[in-house]
Short mmCIF file of N, CA and C in Angstrom, two decimals:
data_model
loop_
_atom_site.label_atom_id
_atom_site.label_comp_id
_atom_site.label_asym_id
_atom_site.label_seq_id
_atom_site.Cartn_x
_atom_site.Cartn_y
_atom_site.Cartn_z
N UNK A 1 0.85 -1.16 0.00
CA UNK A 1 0.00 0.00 0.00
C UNK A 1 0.90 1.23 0.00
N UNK A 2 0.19 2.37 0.68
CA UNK A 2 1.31 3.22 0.80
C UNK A 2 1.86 3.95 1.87
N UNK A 3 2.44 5.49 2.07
CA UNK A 3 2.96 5.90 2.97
C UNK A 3 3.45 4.24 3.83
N UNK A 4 3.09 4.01 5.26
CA UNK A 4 3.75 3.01 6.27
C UNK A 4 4.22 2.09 5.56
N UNK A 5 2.92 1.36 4.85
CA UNK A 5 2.83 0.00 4.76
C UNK A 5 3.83 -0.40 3.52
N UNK A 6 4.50 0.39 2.72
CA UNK A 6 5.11 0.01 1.93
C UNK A 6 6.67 -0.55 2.53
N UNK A 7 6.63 -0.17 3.55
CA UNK A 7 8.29 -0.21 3.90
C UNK A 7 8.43 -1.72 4.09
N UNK A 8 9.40 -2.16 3.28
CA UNK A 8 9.68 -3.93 3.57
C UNK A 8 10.85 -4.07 3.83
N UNK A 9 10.71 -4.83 5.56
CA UNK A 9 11.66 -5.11 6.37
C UNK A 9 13.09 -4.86 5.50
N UNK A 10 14.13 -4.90 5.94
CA UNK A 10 15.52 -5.42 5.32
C UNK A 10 15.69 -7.00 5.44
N UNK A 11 15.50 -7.51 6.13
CA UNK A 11 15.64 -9.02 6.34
C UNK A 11 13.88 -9.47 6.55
N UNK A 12 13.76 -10.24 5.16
CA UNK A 12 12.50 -10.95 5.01
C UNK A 12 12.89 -11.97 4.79
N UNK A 13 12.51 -12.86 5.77
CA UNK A 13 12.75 -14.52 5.49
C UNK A 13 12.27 -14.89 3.75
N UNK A 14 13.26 -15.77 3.54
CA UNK A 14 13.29 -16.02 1.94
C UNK A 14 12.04 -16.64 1.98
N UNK A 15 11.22 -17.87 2.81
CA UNK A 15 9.75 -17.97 2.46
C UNK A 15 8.85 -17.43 2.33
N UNK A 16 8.66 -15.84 2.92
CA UNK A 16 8.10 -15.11 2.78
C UNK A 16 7.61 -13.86 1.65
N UNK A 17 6.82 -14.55 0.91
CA UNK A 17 6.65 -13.43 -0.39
C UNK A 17 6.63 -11.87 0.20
N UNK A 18 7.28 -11.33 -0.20
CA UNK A 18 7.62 -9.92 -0.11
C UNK A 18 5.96 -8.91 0.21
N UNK A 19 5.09 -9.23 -0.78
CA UNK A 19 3.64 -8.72 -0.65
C UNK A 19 3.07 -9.62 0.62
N UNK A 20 3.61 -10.53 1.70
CA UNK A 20 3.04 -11.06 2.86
C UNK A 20 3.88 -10.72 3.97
N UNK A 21 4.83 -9.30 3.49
CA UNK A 21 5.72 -8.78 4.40
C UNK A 21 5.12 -8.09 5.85
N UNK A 22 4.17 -7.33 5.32
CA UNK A 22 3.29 -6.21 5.95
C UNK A 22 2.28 -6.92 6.03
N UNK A 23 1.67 -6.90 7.58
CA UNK A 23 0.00 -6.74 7.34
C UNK A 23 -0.77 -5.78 6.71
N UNK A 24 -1.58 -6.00 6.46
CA UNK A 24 -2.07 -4.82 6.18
C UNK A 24 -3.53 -4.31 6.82
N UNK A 25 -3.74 -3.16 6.73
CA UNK A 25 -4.80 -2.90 7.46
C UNK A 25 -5.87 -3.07 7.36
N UNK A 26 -6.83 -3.78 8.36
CA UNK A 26 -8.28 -4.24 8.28
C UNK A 26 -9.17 -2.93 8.53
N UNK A 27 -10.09 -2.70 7.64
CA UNK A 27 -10.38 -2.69 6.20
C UNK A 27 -9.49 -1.87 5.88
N UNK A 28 -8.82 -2.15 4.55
CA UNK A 28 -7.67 -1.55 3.80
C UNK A 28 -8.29 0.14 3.14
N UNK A 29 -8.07 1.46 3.77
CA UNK A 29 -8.36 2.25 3.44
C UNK A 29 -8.45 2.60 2.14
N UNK A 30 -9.29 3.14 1.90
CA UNK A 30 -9.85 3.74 0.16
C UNK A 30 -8.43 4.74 -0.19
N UNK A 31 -7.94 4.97 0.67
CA UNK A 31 -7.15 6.57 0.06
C UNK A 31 -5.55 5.66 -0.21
N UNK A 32 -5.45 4.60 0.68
CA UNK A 32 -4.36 3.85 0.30
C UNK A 32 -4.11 2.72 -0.78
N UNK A 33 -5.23 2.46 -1.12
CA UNK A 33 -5.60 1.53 -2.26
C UNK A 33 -5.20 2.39 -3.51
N UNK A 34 -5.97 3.75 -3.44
CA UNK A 34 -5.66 4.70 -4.39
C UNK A 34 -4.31 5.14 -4.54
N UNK A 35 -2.99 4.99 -3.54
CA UNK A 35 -2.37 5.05 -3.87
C UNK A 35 -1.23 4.35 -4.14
N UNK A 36 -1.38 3.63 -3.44
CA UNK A 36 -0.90 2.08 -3.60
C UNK A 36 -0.09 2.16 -5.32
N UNK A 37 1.32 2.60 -5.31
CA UNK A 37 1.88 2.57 -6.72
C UNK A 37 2.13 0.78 -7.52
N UNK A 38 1.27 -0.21 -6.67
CA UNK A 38 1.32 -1.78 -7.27
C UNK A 38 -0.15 -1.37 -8.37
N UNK A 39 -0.58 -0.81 -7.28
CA UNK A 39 -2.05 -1.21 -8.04
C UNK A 39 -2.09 -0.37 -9.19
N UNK A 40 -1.85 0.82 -8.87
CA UNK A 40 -1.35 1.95 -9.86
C UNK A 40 -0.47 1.52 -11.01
N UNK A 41 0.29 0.59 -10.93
CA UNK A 41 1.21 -0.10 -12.51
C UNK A 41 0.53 -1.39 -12.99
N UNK A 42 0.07 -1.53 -11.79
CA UNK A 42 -1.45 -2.78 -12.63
C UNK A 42 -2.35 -2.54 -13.32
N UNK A 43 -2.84 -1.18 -12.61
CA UNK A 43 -3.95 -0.56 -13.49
C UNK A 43 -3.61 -0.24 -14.79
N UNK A 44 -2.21 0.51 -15.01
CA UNK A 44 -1.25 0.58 -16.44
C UNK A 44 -1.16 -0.46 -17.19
N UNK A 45 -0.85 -1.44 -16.89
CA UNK A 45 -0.01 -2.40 -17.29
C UNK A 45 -1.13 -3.43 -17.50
N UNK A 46 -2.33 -3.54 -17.06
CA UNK A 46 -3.29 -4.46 -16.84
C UNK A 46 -4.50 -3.90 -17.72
N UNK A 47 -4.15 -2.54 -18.69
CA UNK A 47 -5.20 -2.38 -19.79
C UNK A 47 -5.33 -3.11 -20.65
N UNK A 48 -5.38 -3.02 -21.74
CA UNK A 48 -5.51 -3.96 -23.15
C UNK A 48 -4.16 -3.90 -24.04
N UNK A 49 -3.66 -2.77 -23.80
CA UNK A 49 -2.52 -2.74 -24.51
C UNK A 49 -1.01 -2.59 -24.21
N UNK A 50 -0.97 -2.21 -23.29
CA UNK A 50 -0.43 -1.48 -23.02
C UNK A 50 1.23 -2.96 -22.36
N UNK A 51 1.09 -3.60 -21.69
CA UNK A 51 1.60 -4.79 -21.71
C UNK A 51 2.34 -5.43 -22.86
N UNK A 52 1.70 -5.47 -23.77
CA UNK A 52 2.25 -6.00 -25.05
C UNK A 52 3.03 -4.94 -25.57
N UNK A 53 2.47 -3.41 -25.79
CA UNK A 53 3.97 -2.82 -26.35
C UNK A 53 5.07 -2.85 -25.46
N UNK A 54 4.87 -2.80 -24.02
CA UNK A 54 6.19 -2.84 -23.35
C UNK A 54 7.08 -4.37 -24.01
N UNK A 55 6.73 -4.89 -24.01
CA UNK A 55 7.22 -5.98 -24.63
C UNK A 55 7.75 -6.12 -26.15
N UNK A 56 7.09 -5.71 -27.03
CA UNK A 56 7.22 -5.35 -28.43
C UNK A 56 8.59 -4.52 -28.57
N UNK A 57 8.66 -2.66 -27.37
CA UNK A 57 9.83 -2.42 -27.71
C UNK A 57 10.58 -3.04 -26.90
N UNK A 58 10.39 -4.11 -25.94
CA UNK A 58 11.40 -4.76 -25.41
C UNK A 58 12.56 -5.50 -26.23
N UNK A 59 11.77 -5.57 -27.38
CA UNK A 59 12.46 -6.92 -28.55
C UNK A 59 14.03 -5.84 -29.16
N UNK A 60 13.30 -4.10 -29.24
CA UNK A 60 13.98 -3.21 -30.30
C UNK A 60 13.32 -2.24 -30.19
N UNK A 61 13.39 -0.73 -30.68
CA UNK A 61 12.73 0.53 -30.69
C UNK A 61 12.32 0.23 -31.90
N UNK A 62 10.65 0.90 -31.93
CA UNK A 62 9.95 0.81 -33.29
C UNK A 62 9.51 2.38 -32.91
N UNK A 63 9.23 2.64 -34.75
CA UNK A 63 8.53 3.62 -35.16
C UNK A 63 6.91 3.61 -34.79
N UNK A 64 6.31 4.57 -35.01
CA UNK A 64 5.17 4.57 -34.76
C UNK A 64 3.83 3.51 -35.31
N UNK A 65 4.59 4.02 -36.98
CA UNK A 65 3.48 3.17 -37.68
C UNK A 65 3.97 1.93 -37.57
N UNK A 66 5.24 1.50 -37.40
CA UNK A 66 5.50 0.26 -37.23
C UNK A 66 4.53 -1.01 -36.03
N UNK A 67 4.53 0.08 -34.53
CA UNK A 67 3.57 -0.64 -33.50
C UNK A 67 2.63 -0.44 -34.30
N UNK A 68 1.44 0.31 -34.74
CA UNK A 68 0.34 0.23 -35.16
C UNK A 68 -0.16 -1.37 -36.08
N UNK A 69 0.96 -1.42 -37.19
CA UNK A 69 1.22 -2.25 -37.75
C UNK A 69 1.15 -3.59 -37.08
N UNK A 70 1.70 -3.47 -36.22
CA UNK A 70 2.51 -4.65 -35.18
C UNK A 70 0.81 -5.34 -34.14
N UNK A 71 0.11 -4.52 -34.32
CA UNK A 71 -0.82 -4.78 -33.39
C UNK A 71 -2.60 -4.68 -33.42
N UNK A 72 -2.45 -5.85 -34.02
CA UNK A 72 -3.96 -5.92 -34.88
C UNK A 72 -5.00 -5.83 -33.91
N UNK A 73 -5.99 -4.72 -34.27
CA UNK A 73 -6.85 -4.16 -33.74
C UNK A 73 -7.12 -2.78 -33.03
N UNK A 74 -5.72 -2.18 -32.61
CA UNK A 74 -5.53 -0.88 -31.98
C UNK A 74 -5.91 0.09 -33.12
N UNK A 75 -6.63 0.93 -32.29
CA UNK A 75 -6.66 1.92 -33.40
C UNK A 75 -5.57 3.26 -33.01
N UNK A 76 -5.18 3.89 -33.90
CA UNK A 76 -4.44 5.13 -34.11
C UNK A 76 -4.60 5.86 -32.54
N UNK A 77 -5.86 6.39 -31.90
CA UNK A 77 -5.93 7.08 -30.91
C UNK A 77 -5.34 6.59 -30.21
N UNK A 78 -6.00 4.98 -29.57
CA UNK A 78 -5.22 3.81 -28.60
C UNK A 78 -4.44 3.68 -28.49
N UNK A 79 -3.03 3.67 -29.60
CA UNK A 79 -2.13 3.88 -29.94
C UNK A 79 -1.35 4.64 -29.10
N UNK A 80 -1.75 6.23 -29.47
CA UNK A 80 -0.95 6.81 -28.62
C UNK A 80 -1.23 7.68 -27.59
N UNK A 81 -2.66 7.05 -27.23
CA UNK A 81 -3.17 7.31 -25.82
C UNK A 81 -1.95 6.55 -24.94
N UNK A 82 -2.23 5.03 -25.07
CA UNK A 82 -1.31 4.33 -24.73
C UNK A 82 0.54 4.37 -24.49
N UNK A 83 0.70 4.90 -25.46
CA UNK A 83 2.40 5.20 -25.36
C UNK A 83 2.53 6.38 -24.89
N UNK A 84 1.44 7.29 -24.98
CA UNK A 84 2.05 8.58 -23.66
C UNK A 84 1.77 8.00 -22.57
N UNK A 85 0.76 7.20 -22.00
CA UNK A 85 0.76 7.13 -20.36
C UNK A 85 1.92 5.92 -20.07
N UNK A 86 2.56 5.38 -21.17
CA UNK A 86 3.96 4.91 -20.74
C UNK A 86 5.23 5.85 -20.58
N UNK A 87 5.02 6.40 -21.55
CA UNK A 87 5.67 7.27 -21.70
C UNK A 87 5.94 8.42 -20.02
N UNK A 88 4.62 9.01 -20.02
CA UNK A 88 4.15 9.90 -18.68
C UNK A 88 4.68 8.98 -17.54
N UNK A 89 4.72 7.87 -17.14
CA UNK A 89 5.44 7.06 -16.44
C UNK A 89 6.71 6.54 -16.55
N UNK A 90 7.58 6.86 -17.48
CA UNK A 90 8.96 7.26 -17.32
C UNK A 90 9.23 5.38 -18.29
N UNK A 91 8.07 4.92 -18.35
CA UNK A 91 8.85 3.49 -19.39
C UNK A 91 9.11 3.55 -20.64
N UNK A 92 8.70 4.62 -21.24
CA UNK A 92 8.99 4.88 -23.01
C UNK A 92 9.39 5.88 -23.08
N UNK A 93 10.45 6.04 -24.00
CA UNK A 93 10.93 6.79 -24.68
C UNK A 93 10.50 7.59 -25.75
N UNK A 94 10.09 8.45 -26.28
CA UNK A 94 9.75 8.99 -27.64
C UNK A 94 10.84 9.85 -28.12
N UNK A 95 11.41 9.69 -29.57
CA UNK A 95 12.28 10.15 -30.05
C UNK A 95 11.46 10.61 -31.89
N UNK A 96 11.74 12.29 -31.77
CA UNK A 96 11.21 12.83 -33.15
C UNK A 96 12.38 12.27 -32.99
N UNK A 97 12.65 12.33 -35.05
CA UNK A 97 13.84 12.49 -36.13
C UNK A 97 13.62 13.21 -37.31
N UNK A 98 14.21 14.46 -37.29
CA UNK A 98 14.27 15.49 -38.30
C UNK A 98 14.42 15.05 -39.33
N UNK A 99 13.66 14.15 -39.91
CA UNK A 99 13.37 13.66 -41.16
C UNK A 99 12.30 14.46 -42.07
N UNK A 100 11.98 14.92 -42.85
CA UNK A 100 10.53 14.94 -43.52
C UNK A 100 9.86 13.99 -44.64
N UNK A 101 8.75 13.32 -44.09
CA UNK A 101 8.21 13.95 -42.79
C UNK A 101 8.76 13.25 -41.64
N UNK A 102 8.58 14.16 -40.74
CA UNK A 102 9.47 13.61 -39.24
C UNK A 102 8.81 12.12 -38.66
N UNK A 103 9.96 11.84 -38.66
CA UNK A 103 9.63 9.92 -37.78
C UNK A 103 9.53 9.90 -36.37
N UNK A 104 8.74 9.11 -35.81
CA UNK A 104 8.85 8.94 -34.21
C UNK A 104 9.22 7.83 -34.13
N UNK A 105 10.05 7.46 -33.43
CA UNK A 105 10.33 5.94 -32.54
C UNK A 105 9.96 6.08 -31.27
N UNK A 106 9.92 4.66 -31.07
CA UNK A 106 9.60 4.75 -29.33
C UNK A 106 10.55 3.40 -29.14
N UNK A 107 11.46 3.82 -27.56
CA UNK A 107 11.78 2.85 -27.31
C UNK A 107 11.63 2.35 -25.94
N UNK A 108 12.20 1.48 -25.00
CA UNK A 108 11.80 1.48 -23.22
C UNK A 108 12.89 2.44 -23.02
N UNK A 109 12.36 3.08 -21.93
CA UNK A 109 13.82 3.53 -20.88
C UNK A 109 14.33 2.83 -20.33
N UNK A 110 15.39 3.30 -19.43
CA UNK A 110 16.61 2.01 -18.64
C UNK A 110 14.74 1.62 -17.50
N UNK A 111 14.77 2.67 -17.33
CA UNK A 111 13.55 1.83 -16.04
C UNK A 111 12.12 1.44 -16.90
N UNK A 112 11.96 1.32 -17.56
CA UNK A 112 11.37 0.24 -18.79
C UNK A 112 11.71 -1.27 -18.93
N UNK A 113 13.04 -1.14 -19.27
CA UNK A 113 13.92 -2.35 -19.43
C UNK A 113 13.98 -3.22 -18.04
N UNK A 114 13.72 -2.19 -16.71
CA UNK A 114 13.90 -3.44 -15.16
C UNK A 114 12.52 -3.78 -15.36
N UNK A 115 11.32 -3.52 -16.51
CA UNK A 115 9.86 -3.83 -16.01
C UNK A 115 10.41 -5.46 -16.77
N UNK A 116 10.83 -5.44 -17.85
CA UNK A 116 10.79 -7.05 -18.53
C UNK A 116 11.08 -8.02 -17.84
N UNK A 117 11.82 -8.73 -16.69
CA UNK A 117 12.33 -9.33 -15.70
C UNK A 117 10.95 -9.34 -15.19
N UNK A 118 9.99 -8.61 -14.47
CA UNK A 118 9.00 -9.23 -13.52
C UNK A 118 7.94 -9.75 -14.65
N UNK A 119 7.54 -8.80 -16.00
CA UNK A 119 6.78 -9.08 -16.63
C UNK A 119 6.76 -10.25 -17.45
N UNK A 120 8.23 -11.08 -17.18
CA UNK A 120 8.55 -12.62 -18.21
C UNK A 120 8.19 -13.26 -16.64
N UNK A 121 8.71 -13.17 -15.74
CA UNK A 121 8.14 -13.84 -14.12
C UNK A 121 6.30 -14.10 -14.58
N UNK A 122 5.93 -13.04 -14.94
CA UNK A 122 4.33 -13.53 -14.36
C UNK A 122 4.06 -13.89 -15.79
N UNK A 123 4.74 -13.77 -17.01
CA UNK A 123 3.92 -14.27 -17.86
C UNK A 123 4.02 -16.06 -18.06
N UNK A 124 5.63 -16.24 -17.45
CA UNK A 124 5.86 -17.60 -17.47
C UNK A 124 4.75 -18.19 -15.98
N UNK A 125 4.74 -17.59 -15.29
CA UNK A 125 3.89 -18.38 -14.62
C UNK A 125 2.18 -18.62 -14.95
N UNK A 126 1.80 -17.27 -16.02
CA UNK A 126 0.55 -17.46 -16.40
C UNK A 126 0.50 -18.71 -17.49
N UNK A 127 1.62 -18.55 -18.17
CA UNK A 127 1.33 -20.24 -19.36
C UNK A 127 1.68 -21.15 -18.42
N UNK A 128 2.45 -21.41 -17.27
CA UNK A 128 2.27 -22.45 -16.68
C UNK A 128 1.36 -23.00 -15.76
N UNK A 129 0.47 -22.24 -15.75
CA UNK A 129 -0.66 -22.39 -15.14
C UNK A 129 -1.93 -22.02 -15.97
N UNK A 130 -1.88 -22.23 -17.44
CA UNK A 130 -3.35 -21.61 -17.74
C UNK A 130 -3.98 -22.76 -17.99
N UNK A 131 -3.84 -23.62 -17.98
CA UNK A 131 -4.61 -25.39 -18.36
C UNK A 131 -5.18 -24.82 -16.49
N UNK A 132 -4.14 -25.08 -15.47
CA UNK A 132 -5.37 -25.26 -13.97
C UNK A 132 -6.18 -24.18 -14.25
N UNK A 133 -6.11 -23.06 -14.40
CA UNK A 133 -6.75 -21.60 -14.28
C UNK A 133 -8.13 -22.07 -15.20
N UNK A 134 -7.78 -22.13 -16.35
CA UNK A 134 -8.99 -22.98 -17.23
C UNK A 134 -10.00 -23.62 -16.78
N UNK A 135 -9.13 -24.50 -16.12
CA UNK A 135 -10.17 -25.91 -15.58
C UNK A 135 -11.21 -25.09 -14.57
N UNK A 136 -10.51 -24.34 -13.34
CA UNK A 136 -11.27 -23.57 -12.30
C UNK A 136 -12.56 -22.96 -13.04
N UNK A 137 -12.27 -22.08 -14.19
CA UNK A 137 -13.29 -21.20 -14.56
C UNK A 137 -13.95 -22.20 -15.42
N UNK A 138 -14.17 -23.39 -16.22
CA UNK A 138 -14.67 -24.43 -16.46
C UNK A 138 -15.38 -25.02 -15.45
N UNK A 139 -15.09 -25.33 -13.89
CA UNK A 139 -15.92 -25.61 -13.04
C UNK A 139 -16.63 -24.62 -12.20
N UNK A 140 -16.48 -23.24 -12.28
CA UNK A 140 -16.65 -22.67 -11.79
C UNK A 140 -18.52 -22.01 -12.99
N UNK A 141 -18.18 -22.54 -14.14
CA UNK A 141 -19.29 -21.98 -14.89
C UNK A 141 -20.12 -23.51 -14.88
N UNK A 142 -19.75 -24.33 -14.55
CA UNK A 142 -20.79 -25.69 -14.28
C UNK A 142 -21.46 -25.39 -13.25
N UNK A 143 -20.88 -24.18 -12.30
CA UNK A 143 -22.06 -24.47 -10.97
C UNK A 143 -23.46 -23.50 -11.06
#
């Protein structure tokens, strides 16, 4: 959460997932939820798109029309609704080039580049688990 509750010990027993560091407070206040900067890069990161380009320029910096290209179904606005609020959060880069007409690339920033490490963590654990996850919501729509 935030302000207190974010502070995690220096010595956390290695069994202990880091998010089971802190209690947290019963009922978890509205104003800390709101600020809570996890939930806040989830909420980013947990839109429709926005995930996959971090990943896309993870591969290399692309041009504009190139992501567009790259990503069947976005439209133009989405586009770069999307890469400014990465951007506005310090993970993309945007670079004009005094070309005419002028080119944009986008690439990650250095603190872009530490997001790929957690974001291959949860994606390898989502394919290794999407057959159980399946099955749950398969029994879960039988009842």
């Amino acid at each position: 959460m935030s302000g207190t509750h974010t502070d995690v010990p220096s010595v956390v027993p290695s069994d202990v997932p880091s998010v089971l560091a802190h209690e947290l407070p019963r009922p978890v206040p509205a104003d800390e939820l709101a600020a809570c900067p996890v939930g806040d890069l989830f909420r980013r990161l947990g839109d429709k798109w926005s995930m996959l380009l971090v990943v896309l320029l993870g591969s290399r910096p692309h041009r504009y029309n190139e992501l567009h290209r790259a990503v069947e179904g976005i439209s133009q606005r989405m586009l770069t609704r999307t890469l400014r609020g990465l951007e506005a959060d310090g993970l993309v880069h945007r670079a004009v080039h005094p070309t005419v007409p002028p080119s944009v690339e986008y690439s990650l920033t250095p603190l872009g580049r530490t997001l790929l490490e957690p974001l291959s963590a949860l994606a390898d654990w989502a394919v290794r688990h999407a057959s159980e996850i399946g099955e749950a919501r398969s029994r879960q729509g039988d009842a």
